[in-house]
């Protein structure tokens, strides 16, 4: 039986954007399943884990973040706007849409929506907090427009809250985090270790 990666991320995270496609490819090669688990990072996880929203971090940390984003963007050949037009941006609506896709059509659809949302924010200068943009992303992925309505359901909200609590219980404090058999790998720069863990 294949392994499972619990994929905790925020839909507006540039680091999740940089790692998303690589995670999909690593899991595919390993025959592993990915549980797509968007979480409320800024609202629920940071306050209990010592994390700070970007604007509250020390200037040195903010400056170095931009250096690292540029480095990884170039290294991975992944286009990225260092200061997107629509950022900071709320991720709750996008998170619930990813969850609705998962509930209705499974993890592959959820991964597709998550990838589209991340790219929209970081490579395409689109507002992922705008329902019209989310509707367009569904069309572009060939997914039913009705998923937008389903994203407003109590089931989607409850699962969002449950994923966030599961992340907290697992010791997650940043995004993206990949958890395999209880072991946390924080950050897209740990994907080499994720690949090794799946090969064990």
Coordinates of C-alpha atoms in Angstrom, one line a residue, residues 8 24 32 46 48 51 69 85-86 98-99 102 111 120 124 126 150-151 160 165 174 186 198:
X8 CA -0.8 21.5 4.9
X24 CA 2.6 16.4 -7.1
X32 CA 1.9 8.1 -2.8
X46 CA 0.5 31.6 13.9
X48 CA -0.3 29.6 19.0
X51 CA 4.5 33.0 13.8
X69 CA 11.9 34.0 -3.1
X85 CA -0.7 43.4 -6.8
X86 CA -3.2 41.3 -4.7
X98 CA -10.1 23.6 -2.8
X99 CA -11.9 21.6 -0.1
X102 CA -11.8 17.5 -2.9
X111 CA -4.5 19.7 -6.3
X120 CA -3.1 33.1 -9.9
X124 CA -0.7 36.0 -12.7
X126 CA -5.1 37.9 -9.9
X150 CA -20.4 24.1 -2.7
X151 CA -17.5 26.0 -1.2
X160 CA -11.4 23.7 6.8
X165 CA -6.9 21.8 14.1
X174 CA 4.4 27.2 8.9
X186 CA 8.5 22.3 6.8
X198 CA 8.5 8.2 0.6

